[in-house]
Amino acid sequence: MGQDRAPHAHDHGHAHDHGHDHGHGHAHHQHGPRPEERGFALAVSLNLGFVLLEGAAGFLAGSMALLADAGHNLSDVLGLVLAWVAARLTRRLPSARRTYGFHRGTILAALGNAMLLLVAVGAIALESIQRLLQPEPLATGFMLWVAAAGILVNAGTALLFARGREADLNRRGAYLHMVADAGVSAGVVLGALLIQATGWFWVDPLLGLAIAGVIFWSSWGLLRDSVDLAMDAVPAGIDPAAVAAFLRAQPGVRAVHDLHIWALSTTETALTAHLVRPDRAADDGFLAETGRQLKARFGIGHATLQVEAGDPAHPCALAPAETL
């Protein structure tokens, strides 16, 4: 597993000689709140305030639609809090026991966000089915204005996380939460307008089911990706065969084995590999250049390379592909 490997270590052909850090960045250790953390703080404040407003409006108007939407928004506030806490945890320095610090917290937060989205989908679908079977009159005017305010709040919050969401699964989760909320609020607005025009109270729960389907479709990919990262799968966008071919093509390398690529966090990737290099001794220049190329070509910033001579009298126990 990735947690068992020491960070920034480069073995120079003998057992675990870890002493050379070649250019790994440590920006995540900076002091003071980072821009993305300020975004989380603003998003949590705005959405928690709106949840309280929408919940109160739902009670006053007797609108199950507003109450259900407030419940959905509350689950997203909890998801944002999880993501915010995870972003702060990445700033904590590694320790003797947690050698990678708390970077894995961002992956766990993304997984938690995906699960919260699916729970919200189930709640919306259940409420919509119940209201479809037993339609109730709605205070459509009050419902319309509150839901319209919800669109503005959620869309504005989504913009806070739009930038960088493709490179950070955690920000992508927060972005999807907010887009989903804006979609739910838009559905409530459309339902209110149609009900005002036609008196068809069944329109609102039908739209609720359609929105639940859209949210489920968008959150499934987030769940799949976060589970993969939690299981130390190779991050999406990195071809392990291409990485292996690159390493085999380095000067003096005859073979590559025990290659592992996994995510340290939603934005950082690590690699360990054994390189059989019989005719050349390991040197800092070779390791530094190989690490630089791994970062530039594949986005792998934490590479640990063990160089071996390939002596048949002392075969590597980790050479078979099926060995962990």
mmCIF file of N, CA and C in Angstrom, residues 228-229 231-240 243 259-263 269:
data_model
loop_
_atom_site.group_PDB
_atom_site.id
_atom_site.type_symbol
_atom_site.label_atom_id
_atom_site.label_comp_id
_atom_site.label_asym_id
_atom_site.label_seq_id
_atom_site.Cartn_x
_atom_site.Cartn_y
_atom_site.Cartn_z
ATOM 1 N N ASP A 228 -11.459 4.581 -6.486
ATOM 2 C CA ASP A 228 -10.207 4.141 -7.120
ATOM 3 C C ASP A 228 -8.995 4.736 -6.398
ATOM 4 N N LEU A 229 -9.045 6.030 -6.110
ATOM 5 C CA LEU A 229 -7.913 6.665 -5.435
ATOM 6 C C LEU A 229 -7.744 6.136 -4.012
ATOM 7 N N MET A 231 -8.327 3.216 -3.079
ATOM 8 C CA MET A 231 -7.777 1.868 -3.201
ATOM 9 C C MET A 231 -6.395 1.864 -3.846
ATOM 10 N N ASP A 232 -5.772 3.036 -3.944
ATOM 11 C CA ASP A 232 -4.428 3.175 -4.505
ATOM 12 C C ASP A 232 -4.347 2.770 -5.969
ATOM 13 N N ALA A 233 -5.423 2.959 -6.716
ATOM 14 C CA ALA A 233 -5.378 2.725 -8.154
ATOM 15 C C ALA A 233 -4.554 3.822 -8.823
ATOM 16 N N VAL A 234 -4.046 3.533 -10.015
ATOM 17 C CA VAL A 234 -3.333 4.557 -10.783
ATOM 18 C C VAL A 234 -4.313 5.682 -11.113
ATOM 19 N N PRO A 235 -3.986 6.933 -10.798
ATOM 20 C CA PRO A 235 -4.916 8.037 -11.059
ATOM 21 C C PRO A 235 -5.293 8.128 -12.533
ATOM 22 N N ALA A 236 -6.517 8.568 -12.775
ATOM 23 C CA ALA A 236 -6.984 8.746 -14.144
ATOM 24 C C ALA A 236 -6.081 9.748 -14.863
ATOM 25 N N GLY A 237 -5.812 9.491 -16.130
ATOM 26 C CA GLY A 237 -4.966 10.383 -16.910
ATOM 27 C C GLY A 237 -3.511 9.963 -16.947
ATOM 28 N N ILE A 238 -3.136 8.947 -16.166
ATOM 29 C CA ILE A 238 -1.769 8.431 -16.193
ATOM 30 C C ILE A 238 -1.787 7.012 -16.738
ATOM 31 N N ASP A 239 -1.031 6.770 -17.793
ATOM 32 C CA ASP A 239 -0.942 5.452 -18.409
ATOM 33 C C ASP A 239 0.251 4.720 -17.798
ATOM 34 N N PRO A 240 0.011 3.698 -16.965
ATOM 35 C CA PRO A 240 1.141 3.016 -16.326
ATOM 36 C C PRO A 240 2.080 2.351 -17.318
ATOM 37 N N VAL A 243 4.449 5.003 -18.507
ATOM 38 C CA VAL A 243 5.438 5.315 -17.473
ATOM 39 C C VAL A 243 6.517 4.241 -17.445
ATOM 40 N N LEU A 259 6.743 -1.652 -10.070
ATOM 41 C CA LEU A 259 6.290 -0.292 -10.365
ATOM 42 C C LEU A 259 4.917 -0.058 -9.730
ATOM 43 N N HIS A 260 4.829 0.973 -8.916
ATOM 44 C CA HIS A 260 3.560 1.354 -8.290
ATOM 45 C C HIS A 260 3.337 2.844 -8.502
ATOM 46 N N ILE A 261 2.114 3.197 -8.875
ATOM 47 C CA ILE A 261 1.732 4.596 -9.053
ATOM 48 C C ILE A 261 0.418 4.794 -8.319
ATOM 49 N N TRP A 262 0.362 5.770 -7.425
ATOM 50 C CA TRP A 262 -0.855 5.979 -6.654
ATOM 51 C C TRP A 262 -0.973 7.447 -6.271
ATOM 52 N N ALA A 263 -2.131 7.820 -5.755
ATOM 53 C CA ALA A 263 -2.399 9.216 -5.393
ATOM 54 C C ALA A 263 -2.093 9.453 -3.931
ATOM 55 N N THR A 269 0.628 12.907 -6.981
ATOM 56 C CA THR A 269 0.817 11.514 -7.364
ATOM 57 C C THR A 269 2.216 11.049 -6.988
#
